[in-house]
Amino acid sequence: MTNNPAPIHPAWLRITHWINVIAVVILVMSGWRIYNASPFFDFKIPAGITLGGWLGGAIQWHFAAMWLLAANGLVYLLLNTVTGRLRHKFFPISPRAIVADLLAALRGKLSHADPRQYNAVQRAAYLFVILDALLLILSGLTLWKPVQFPLLHDLMGGYESARRVHFFAMAALVGFVIVHLAMVALVPRTLLTMIRGK
Amino acid sequence: MIKKIPRKPAVDGDAAVKEALRRIDQPTRRLFLQRSLTLGGLSLLTGCGIVDDESVERVLMKVSRFNDKVQAWIFDPDQLAPTYPESMITRPFRFNAYYGEDEIRPVNGDTYRLEVSGLVADKHAWSLAELRAMPQTEQITRLICVEGWSAIGKWGGVTFSTFLKRIGADTTAKYVGFKCSDDYYTSIDMPTALHPQTQLTLSFDGETLPPRYGFPMKLRMPTKLGYKNPKHIAALFVTNDNPGGYWEDQGYNWFGGS
């Protein structure tokens, strides 16, 4: 093809998206194994869906993938900001628009008028998951270095509180992924655009 | 029906949008279950098979060594770990070792001698009485286990940097290694060894350190995870060759700092 149309998702976005997928899958699955070493709820995560084999292995995976998540996230946020994509794609956003689009989506009447534009629910969901990832990183840093980062330690309500924050932020991320995958299954074309760009 | 897409460069973006719309409108929704099953199947495949690969393990070990360096760089020798009031002490305090509580090996305090070797001026072995005669300090700090749980305890003993100076240790050396009477062993970096809260511990909760917490002596560091805090120390040595550790050699991160 000689005259390719401008992609819906630029190449840098697709690359950072899929690197993020790898990092998140490793972090969540190894994180479940780490949680199992000393669960603070009445349940454990089934060993078959965890990563690392044993606690030491899971920690190695977790503390390797954290660099991938952080570096990739930094590139994503940087490019998203300097290209103006963050502003154009995610704003304006209002609670009223989110409710309206959510109701329309539930009735199956949400317009796909332009796949280049995110509807209000998408905007809210993607902004939410960016903030959630930030919370995961900050609570994770607290767990890793509760002594060296005293400000974060206090902000998270201390070490034991940070464990819970990290866990619930993980649960929110997994919740997002489930809805996200369901939406992709409903509109499979979006998977292609995230791979090919158009 | 196949629509012919106009090929004017100026409107190509719009053409792509229309093409995307046309495909989205197709009745794919009934495929929902089928496709979610496929996605589920894909997600089950991830991780399997690569976990035990030797080259993957080597890469992970390399990252772990890199993380040692990052932690040494982050470590602030003047940053103190939080301390807590007596009322917050965890009682009973959890027993933890690589063996069960019924397998604790007894140590005779009367004949006990702490062996000192390596890059130190004074290599004489220390009796418990000698160690107790040194200036004593106390700390109420949080022990954080690599497993995730934590507990607050009160430890008393000799500030380790005081002891290192007393034995004329070469504090420009890189490591201090520990050998324990329960065959445990570990090692720490010199900056952590010299940290004001690093303590040669002789007492727990106001009483002589009991066997389950490391009689006759342990090293307490609130700036490191539990497995870096050796119990039942029989010998220590100052060295420039990393002595590793019981858990560290199996894959736990060597620095293990908090």
Short mmCIF file of C-alpha atoms in Angstrom, two decimals:
data_model
loop_
_atom_site.label_atom_id
_atom_site.label_comp_id
_atom_site.label_asym_id
_atom_site.label_seq_id
_atom_site.Cartn_x
_atom_site.Cartn_y
_atom_site.Cartn_z
CA MET A 1 0.00 0.00 0.00
CA THR A 2 1.46 3.32 -0.98
CA ASN A 3 -0.85 5.84 0.62
CA ASN A 4 -1.43 4.65 4.17
CA PRO A 5 -4.02 6.67 6.04
CA ALA A 6 -2.94 8.24 9.34
CA PRO A 7 -3.27 5.55 12.02
CA ILE A 8 -5.96 5.73 14.67
CA HIS A 9 -3.31 4.79 17.24
CA PRO A 10 0.20 6.11 16.57
CA ALA A 11 3.03 3.56 16.64
CA TRP A 12 4.45 4.76 19.98
CA LEU A 13 1.06 4.25 21.61
CA ARG A 14 0.70 0.71 20.27
CA ILE A 15 4.25 -0.19 21.35
CA THR A 16 3.84 1.22 24.86
CA HIS A 17 0.42 -0.47 25.11
CA TRP A 18 1.78 -3.94 24.40
CA ILE A 19 4.89 -3.50 26.56
CA ASN A 20 2.49 -2.42 29.29
CA VAL A 21 0.45 -5.60 28.76
CA ILE A 22 3.57 -7.73 29.30
CA ALA A 23 4.60 -5.76 32.39
CA VAL A 24 1.12 -5.84 33.93
CA VAL A 25 0.61 -9.57 33.32
CA ILE A 26 3.99 -10.35 34.94
CA LEU A 27 3.42 -7.95 37.84
CA VAL A 28 -0.12 -9.13 38.63
CA MET A 29 0.66 -12.85 38.39
CA SER A 30 3.89 -12.62 40.40
CA GLY A 31 2.17 -10.26 42.83
CA TRP A 32 -0.47 -12.93 43.49
CA ARG A 33 2.30 -15.38 44.38
CA ILE A 34 3.84 -12.84 46.74
CA TYR A 35 0.41 -12.23 48.33
CA ASN A 36 0.05 -16.00 48.88
CA ALA A 37 3.20 -16.05 51.04
CA SER A 38 1.30 -14.12 53.71
CA PRO A 39 -2.32 -13.47 52.75
CA PHE A 40 -4.21 -10.88 54.80
CA PHE A 41 -7.60 -12.14 53.63
CA ASP A 42 -9.17 -15.56 54.04
CA PHE A 43 -8.27 -16.63 50.54
CA LYS A 44 -5.23 -17.45 48.46
CA ILE A 45 -4.86 -17.01 44.72
CA PRO A 46 -4.87 -20.41 42.93
CA ALA A 47 -1.20 -21.29 42.44
CA GLY A 48 -1.83 -22.24 38.80
CA ILE A 49 -2.42 -18.64 37.75
CA THR A 50 0.55 -17.22 39.67
CA LEU A 51 4.06 -16.64 38.36
CA GLY A 52 7.45 -17.40 39.88
CA GLY A 53 7.02 -20.91 41.33
CA TRP A 54 8.08 -19.83 44.83
CA LEU A 55 8.27 -16.56 46.76
CA GLY A 56 11.87 -15.81 45.74
CA GLY A 57 11.11 -16.43 42.07
CA ALA A 58 7.95 -14.35 42.20
CA ILE A 59 9.83 -11.45 43.79
CA GLN A 60 12.49 -11.65 41.07
CA TRP A 61 9.80 -11.41 38.38
CA HIS A 62 7.99 -8.62 40.23
CA PHE A 63 11.11 -6.51 40.80
CA ALA A 64 12.23 -6.95 37.19
CA ALA A 65 8.87 -6.12 35.60
CA MET A 66 8.53 -3.04 37.81
CA TRP A 67 11.31 -1.38 35.79
CA LEU A 68 9.48 -2.25 32.58
CA LEU A 69 6.23 -0.77 33.90
CA ALA A 70 7.89 2.39 35.22
CA ALA A 71 10.11 3.09 32.18
CA ASN A 72 7.33 2.30 29.72
CA GLY A 73 4.80 4.32 31.72
CA LEU A 74 7.17 7.27 31.75
CA VAL A 75 7.62 7.13 27.95
CA TYR A 76 3.83 6.81 27.54
CA LEU A 77 3.02 9.78 29.77
CA LEU A 78 5.79 11.89 28.24
CA LEU A 79 4.73 11.27 24.62
CA ASN A 80 1.06 11.52 25.54
CA THR A 81 1.69 14.95 27.02
CA VAL A 82 4.08 16.46 24.45
CA THR A 83 2.04 15.29 21.45
CA GLY A 84 -1.09 16.81 22.96
CA ARG A 85 -2.83 13.43 22.72
CA LEU A 86 -3.63 13.38 26.43
CA ARG A 87 -5.53 16.67 26.13
CA HIS A 88 -7.27 15.88 22.85
CA LYS A 89 -8.27 12.31 23.63
CA PHE A 90 -9.26 12.55 27.26
CA PHE A 91 -10.64 16.05 27.69
CA PRO A 92 -13.13 17.56 28.15
CA ILE A 93 -14.66 15.06 30.53
CA SER A 94 -17.64 15.58 32.81
CA PRO A 95 -19.58 13.35 35.22
CA ARG A 96 -22.78 14.13 33.27
CA ALA A 97 -21.24 12.94 29.99
CA ILE A 98 -19.91 9.78 31.67
CA VAL A 99 -23.37 8.89 33.04
CA ALA A 100 -25.05 9.66 29.71
CA ASP A 101 -22.59 7.53 27.72
CA LEU A 102 -22.72 4.74 30.27
CA LEU A 103 -26.53 4.56 30.04
CA ALA A 104 -26.34 4.64 26.25
CA ALA A 105 -23.76 1.85 26.30
CA LEU A 106 -25.91 -0.31 28.60
CA ARG A 107 -28.88 0.14 26.25
CA GLY A 108 -26.58 -0.84 23.38
CA LYS A 109 -27.11 2.57 21.82
CA LEU A 110 -23.68 4.06 22.25
CA SER A 111 -22.61 5.63 19.01
CA HIS A 112 -19.39 4.48 17.40
CA ALA A 113 -19.55 7.53 15.17
CA ASP A 114 -15.79 7.99 15.18
CA PRO A 115 -13.32 5.38 16.52
CA ARG A 116 -10.72 8.15 16.68
CA GLN A 117 -12.63 9.69 19.55
CA TYR A 118 -13.05 8.15 22.95
CA ASN A 119 -16.53 8.37 24.44
CA ALA A 120 -16.86 9.72 27.97
CA VAL A 121 -16.86 6.24 29.57
CA GLN A 122 -13.65 5.34 27.76
CA ARG A 123 -12.06 8.62 28.79
CA ALA A 124 -13.01 8.04 32.40
CA ALA A 125 -11.87 4.40 32.31
CA TYR A 126 -8.48 5.14 30.73
CA LEU A 127 -7.81 8.12 32.99
CA PHE A 128 -8.81 5.96 35.95
CA VAL A 129 -6.39 3.20 35.03
CA ILE A 130 -3.54 5.69 34.55
CA LEU A 131 -4.16 7.05 38.06
CA ASP A 132 -4.57 3.52 39.42
CA ALA A 133 -1.20 2.52 37.93
CA LEU A 134 0.31 5.56 39.61
CA LEU A 135 -1.19 4.48 42.93
CA LEU A 136 0.20 0.96 42.38
CA ILE A 137 3.67 2.39 41.78
CA LEU A 138 3.55 4.69 44.81
CA SER A 139 2.20 2.01 47.18
CA GLY A 140 4.69 -0.46 45.69
CA LEU A 141 7.56 1.96 46.33
CA THR A 142 6.32 2.27 49.92
CA LEU A 143 6.42 -1.51 50.36
CA TRP A 144 9.86 -1.74 48.80
CA LYS A 145 11.40 1.20 50.69
CA PRO A 146 9.27 2.08 53.75
CA VAL A 147 12.35 3.43 55.54
CA GLN A 148 14.02 5.31 52.69
CA PHE A 149 10.81 7.06 51.56
CA PRO A 150 9.32 8.30 54.86
CA LEU A 151 6.97 10.77 53.16
CA LEU A 152 5.40 8.04 51.01
CA HIS A 153 5.31 5.76 54.06
CA ASP A 154 3.21 8.31 55.98
CA LEU A 155 1.09 9.18 52.95
CA MET A 156 0.12 5.51 52.55
CA GLY A 157 -0.75 5.27 56.24
CA GLY A 158 2.30 3.15 57.13
CA TYR A 159 3.62 -0.19 55.91
CA GLU A 160 0.63 -2.44 56.71
CA SER A 161 -1.81 0.06 55.21
CA ALA A 162 0.33 0.31 52.06
CA ARG A 163 -0.04 -3.48 51.59
CA ARG A 164 -3.82 -3.09 51.46
CA VAL A 165 -3.64 -0.05 49.17
CA HIS A 166 -1.36 -2.02 46.82
CA PHE A 167 -3.76 -4.99 46.88
CA PHE A 168 -6.94 -3.00 46.21
CA ALA A 169 -5.23 -0.96 43.48
CA MET A 170 -4.28 -4.32 41.90
CA ALA A 171 -7.90 -5.49 42.19
CA ALA A 172 -9.08 -2.29 40.49
CA LEU A 173 -6.55 -2.81 37.71
CA VAL A 174 -7.69 -6.41 37.20
CA GLY A 175 -11.30 -5.18 37.17
CA PHE A 176 -10.38 -2.69 34.46
CA VAL A 177 -8.63 -5.39 32.42
CA ILE A 178 -11.72 -7.66 32.59
CA VAL A 179 -14.05 -4.90 31.35
CA HIS A 180 -11.45 -3.81 28.79
CA LEU A 181 -11.15 -7.35 27.38
CA ALA A 182 -14.95 -7.74 27.32
CA MET A 183 -15.20 -4.55 25.28
CA VAL A 184 -12.51 -5.78 22.88
CA ALA A 185 -14.43 -9.05 22.50
CA LEU A 186 -17.57 -7.03 21.71
CA VAL A 187 -15.79 -4.86 19.16
CA PRO A 188 -12.92 -7.05 17.90
CA ARG A 189 -11.90 -4.42 15.36
CA THR A 190 -10.37 -2.42 18.24
CA LEU A 191 -7.84 -5.22 18.77
CA LEU A 192 -6.71 -4.84 15.15
CA THR A 193 -6.38 -1.07 15.49
CA MET A 194 -4.20 -1.57 18.57
CA ILE A 195 -1.98 -3.90 16.53
CA ARG A 196 -1.99 -2.33 13.06
CA GLY A 197 -2.88 1.20 14.02
CA LYS A 198 -5.92 1.39 11.73
CA MET B 1 -21.34 -6.44 -0.55
CA ILE B 2 -17.92 -4.88 -1.07
CA LYS B 3 -17.74 -1.13 -1.02
CA LYS B 4 -15.14 0.57 -3.08
CA ILE B 5 -13.13 2.88 -0.90
CA PRO B 6 -12.15 6.14 -2.58
CA ARG B 7 -8.39 6.50 -2.78
CA LYS B 8 -7.95 10.22 -2.52
CA PRO B 9 -4.98 10.88 -0.21
CA ALA B 10 -6.69 13.92 1.34
CA VAL B 11 -9.62 11.89 2.65
CA ASP B 12 -7.83 8.64 3.38
CA GLY B 13 -8.12 9.14 7.14
CA ASP B 14 -11.88 9.45 6.85
CA ALA B 15 -12.00 6.41 4.59
CA ALA B 16 -10.28 4.37 7.26
CA VAL B 17 -12.81 5.59 9.81
CA LYS B 18 -15.70 4.56 7.56
CA GLU B 19 -14.09 1.21 6.96
CA ALA B 20 -13.70 0.70 10.69
CA LEU B 21 -17.33 1.69 11.27
CA ARG B 22 -18.57 -0.71 8.64
CA ARG B 23 -16.78 -3.58 10.37
CA ILE B 24 -17.90 -2.56 13.85
CA ASP B 25 -21.54 -2.58 12.71
CA GLN B 26 -21.29 -6.15 11.63
CA PRO B 27 -23.27 -8.47 13.92
CA THR B 28 -20.26 -9.73 15.83
CA ARG B 29 -21.88 -9.59 19.20
CA ARG B 30 -23.03 -13.17 19.14
CA LEU B 31 -19.37 -14.10 18.91
CA PHE B 32 -18.86 -12.47 22.27
CA LEU B 33 -18.71 -15.66 24.31
CA GLN B 34 -16.58 -17.45 21.79
CA ARG B 35 -14.06 -14.66 21.64
CA SER B 36 -13.92 -14.16 25.38
CA LEU B 37 -13.15 -17.85 25.70
CA THR B 38 -10.34 -17.44 23.21
CA LEU B 39 -8.97 -14.46 25.15
CA GLY B 40 -9.25 -16.46 28.35
CA GLY B 41 -7.37 -19.33 26.77
CA LEU B 42 -4.64 -16.98 25.59
CA SER B 43 -4.23 -15.47 29.03
CA LEU B 44 -3.84 -18.94 30.51
CA LEU B 45 -0.94 -19.62 28.19
CA THR B 46 1.09 -16.62 29.31
CA GLY B 47 3.81 -17.30 31.82
CA CYS B 48 3.75 -21.08 31.46
CA GLY B 49 6.81 -22.71 30.04
CA ILE B 50 9.11 -19.72 30.29
CA VAL B 51 9.21 -19.77 34.10
CA ASP B 52 11.77 -22.56 34.44
CA ASP B 53 13.91 -21.53 31.52
CA GLU B 54 17.55 -21.17 32.57
CA SER B 55 18.26 -18.12 30.45
CA VAL B 56 15.22 -16.38 31.94
CA GLU B 57 16.51 -17.22 35.41
CA ARG B 58 19.90 -15.76 34.53
CA VAL B 59 18.32 -12.53 33.33
CA LEU B 60 16.22 -12.31 36.50
CA MET B 61 19.34 -12.83 38.65
CA LYS B 62 21.09 -10.06 36.72
CA VAL B 63 18.18 -7.70 37.37
CA SER B 64 18.36 -8.70 41.05
CA ARG B 65 22.06 -7.72 41.12
CA PHE B 66 21.13 -4.45 39.42
CA ASN B 67 18.48 -3.94 42.12
CA ASP B 68 21.23 -4.42 44.76
CA LYS B 69 23.09 -1.48 43.25
CA VAL B 70 19.96 0.68 43.03
CA GLN B 71 19.17 -0.03 46.68
CA ALA B 72 22.73 0.76 47.79
CA TRP B 73 22.35 4.05 45.94
CA ILE B 74 18.93 4.81 47.49
CA PHE B 75 20.14 3.86 51.00
CA ASP B 76 20.56 6.95 53.16
CA PRO B 77 22.97 6.22 56.05
CA ASP B 78 21.31 8.92 58.17
CA GLN B 79 17.68 7.98 57.48
CA LEU B 80 16.25 6.33 60.59
CA ALA B 81 13.53 3.68 60.49
CA PRO B 82 10.29 4.66 62.28
CA THR B 83 10.18 3.84 65.99
CA TYR B 84 7.01 3.00 67.92
CA PRO B 85 5.64 3.30 71.47
CA GLU B 86 5.69 0.28 73.84
CA SER B 87 1.92 -0.04 73.44
CA MET B 88 2.34 -0.99 69.79
CA ILE B 89 4.68 -3.95 70.38
CA THR B 90 3.32 -7.10 68.75
CA ARG B 91 2.71 -9.75 71.44
CA PRO B 92 3.20 -12.62 71.04
CA PHE B 93 5.97 -11.93 68.56
CA ARG B 94 6.07 -14.35 65.65
CA PHE B 95 8.76 -17.05 65.47
CA ASN B 96 10.45 -17.26 62.11
CA ALA B 97 13.30 -19.38 60.74
CA TYR B 98 14.02 -21.81 57.90
CA TYR B 99 13.06 -24.60 60.35
CA GLY B 100 10.25 -25.18 62.84
CA GLU B 101 10.11 -23.84 66.38
CA ASP B 102 10.63 -27.39 67.75
CA GLU B 103 13.94 -27.64 65.90
CA ILE B 104 15.71 -24.73 67.60
CA ARG B 105 19.27 -25.78 68.43
CA PRO B 106 20.31 -24.86 71.99
CA VAL B 107 23.41 -22.73 72.55
CA ASN B 108 25.35 -22.74 75.84
CA GLY B 109 25.71 -19.10 76.91
CA ASP B 110 28.52 -19.87 79.41
CA THR B 111 30.87 -21.34 76.84
CA TYR B 112 29.68 -19.08 73.99
CA ARG B 113 32.37 -17.09 72.18
CA LEU B 114 31.69 -14.80 69.26
CA GLU B 115 34.44 -15.35 66.72
CA VAL B 116 35.70 -12.31 64.85
CA SER B 117 37.83 -12.53 61.72
CA GLY B 118 38.68 -10.94 58.39
CA LEU B 119 39.70 -7.30 57.97
CA VAL B 120 39.78 -6.42 61.68
CA ALA B 121 42.63 -5.42 64.01
CA ASP B 122 41.42 -7.30 67.11
CA LYS B 123 40.44 -10.90 66.44
CA HIS B 124 39.87 -12.07 69.99
CA ALA B 125 36.67 -14.06 70.59
CA TRP B 126 33.99 -12.31 72.65
CA SER B 127 32.17 -13.80 75.63
CA LEU B 128 28.58 -12.83 76.43
CA ALA B 129 29.77 -11.03 79.58
CA GLU B 130 32.13 -8.87 77.51
CA LEU B 131 29.37 -7.99 75.05
CA ARG B 132 26.96 -7.13 77.88
CA ALA B 133 29.59 -4.87 79.42
CA MET B 134 29.55 -2.63 76.34
CA PRO B 135 27.18 0.40 76.15
CA GLN B 136 23.62 -0.87 75.52
CA THR B 137 20.86 0.74 73.45
CA GLU B 138 17.21 -0.15 72.82
CA GLN B 139 14.90 0.22 69.85
CA ILE B 140 11.21 -0.44 69.18
CA THR B 141 11.02 -0.97 65.44
CA ARG B 142 9.05 -2.86 62.81
CA LEU B 143 10.43 -6.12 61.47
CA ILE B 144 9.26 -6.63 57.90
CA CYS B 145 9.38 -10.17 56.54
CA VAL B 146 10.01 -10.82 52.86
CA GLU B 147 6.70 -12.75 52.95
CA GLY B 148 4.90 -9.47 53.55
CA TRP B 149 3.88 -9.64 57.20
CA SER B 150 5.37 -7.32 59.76
CA ALA B 151 5.62 -7.11 63.55
CA ILE B 152 6.84 -4.50 66.03
CA GLY B 153 9.35 -5.61 68.64
CA LYS B 154 11.76 -4.21 71.21
CA TRP B 155 15.40 -5.17 70.85
CA GLY B 156 18.34 -4.21 73.05
CA GLY B 157 22.09 -4.53 72.60
CA VAL B 158 25.25 -2.92 71.32
CA THR B 159 25.17 -0.48 68.42
CA PHE B 160 26.99 -2.44 65.73
CA SER B 161 29.13 0.50 64.54
CA THR B 162 30.44 0.89 68.11
CA PHE B 163 31.40 -2.78 68.10
CA LEU B 164 33.04 -2.54 64.67
CA LYS B 165 35.16 0.38 65.84
CA ARG B 166 36.07 -1.49 69.01
CA ILE B 167 37.44 -4.45 67.04
CA GLY B 168 39.25 -2.11 64.65
CA ALA B 169 37.27 -3.19 61.61
CA ASP B 170 38.29 -1.82 58.23
CA THR B 171 35.11 0.17 57.60
CA THR B 172 36.19 0.85 54.02
CA ALA B 173 35.68 -2.86 53.34
CA LYS B 174 32.51 -3.78 51.47
CA TYR B 175 30.85 -6.51 53.51
CA VAL B 176 30.27 -7.99 56.93
CA GLY B 177 29.47 -11.71 56.88
CA PHE B 178 27.73 -13.77 59.57
CA LYS B 179 27.84 -17.48 60.37
CA CYS B 180 25.22 -18.83 62.75
CA SER B 181 25.09 -21.87 64.99
CA ASP B 182 21.93 -23.06 63.21
CA ASP B 183 23.91 -23.18 59.92
CA TYR B 184 22.21 -20.02 58.70
CA TYR B 185 24.49 -17.45 57.11
CA THR B 186 24.09 -14.04 55.55
CA SER B 187 26.01 -10.85 54.81
CA ILE B 188 25.39 -7.12 54.68
CA ASP B 189 26.89 -4.01 53.08
CA MET B 190 29.20 -1.81 55.18
CA PRO B 191 26.97 1.34 55.04
CA THR B 192 24.12 -0.66 56.62
CA ALA B 193 26.54 -2.19 59.14
CA LEU B 194 27.44 1.36 60.23
CA HIS B 195 23.79 2.58 60.35
CA PRO B 196 22.94 3.95 63.83
CA GLN B 197 20.01 1.50 64.23
CA THR B 198 22.01 -1.60 63.31
CA GLN B 199 22.39 -3.47 66.58
CA LEU B 200 24.16 -6.53 67.99
CA THR B 201 21.10 -7.69 69.88
CA LEU B 202 21.31 -9.34 73.30
CA SER B 203 17.78 -8.76 74.63
CA PHE B 204 14.20 -8.94 73.43
CA ASP B 205 11.29 -7.10 75.07
CA GLY B 206 13.43 -6.28 78.09
CA GLU B 207 14.62 -9.84 78.72
CA THR B 208 17.64 -11.91 77.71
CA LEU B 209 17.22 -12.80 74.05
CA PRO B 210 15.31 -16.10 74.15
CA PRO B 211 16.32 -19.07 71.92
CA ARG B 212 13.35 -18.59 69.58
CA TYR B 213 14.51 -15.06 68.75
CA GLY B 214 18.20 -15.90 68.40
CA PHE B 215 19.98 -16.61 71.73
CA PRO B 216 22.64 -15.68 72.52
CA MET B 217 22.93 -12.91 69.96
CA LYS B 218 21.42 -11.69 66.71
CA LEU B 219 21.87 -8.71 64.42
CA ARG B 220 18.90 -6.37 64.26
CA MET B 221 18.50 -3.99 61.31
CA PRO B 222 15.20 -2.14 60.86
CA THR B 223 16.56 -1.02 57.46
CA LYS B 224 16.57 -4.58 56.11
CA LEU B 225 14.07 -7.40 55.63
CA GLY B 226 13.85 -10.18 58.24
CA TYR B 227 16.02 -12.73 56.42
CA LYS B 228 18.93 -10.28 56.51
CA ASN B 229 18.76 -10.24 60.34
CA PRO B 230 20.78 -13.33 61.39
CA LYS B 231 20.03 -15.09 64.69
CA HIS B 232 22.32 -17.30 66.85
CA ILE B 233 25.42 -15.56 65.45
CA ALA B 234 28.56 -17.62 66.09
CA ALA B 235 31.04 -15.75 63.94
CA LEU B 236 31.33 -12.54 62.00
CA PHE B 237 33.94 -11.36 59.53
CA VAL B 238 34.76 -8.27 57.52
CA THR B 239 35.54 -8.89 53.85
CA ASN B 240 35.60 -7.49 50.34
CA ASP B 241 34.21 -10.68 48.78
CA ASN B 242 30.43 -10.96 48.93
CA PRO B 243 29.75 -13.96 51.21
CA GLY B 244 26.14 -14.35 49.99
CA GLY B 245 23.53 -15.87 52.27
CA TYR B 246 21.31 -18.86 52.98
CA TRP B 247 18.25 -17.44 51.22
CA GLU B 248 20.13 -15.02 49.01
CA ASP B 249 21.98 -17.89 47.31
CA GLN B 250 18.59 -19.44 46.49
CA GLY B 251 17.25 -16.29 44.87
CA TYR B 252 16.18 -13.78 47.51
CA ASN B 253 17.53 -10.34 46.73
CA TRP B 254 20.94 -9.87 48.39
CA PHE B 255 20.56 -6.24 49.51
CA GLY B 256 17.08 -6.84 50.96
CA GLY B 257 16.78 -3.26 52.17
CA SER B 258 13.69 -1.48 53.49
#
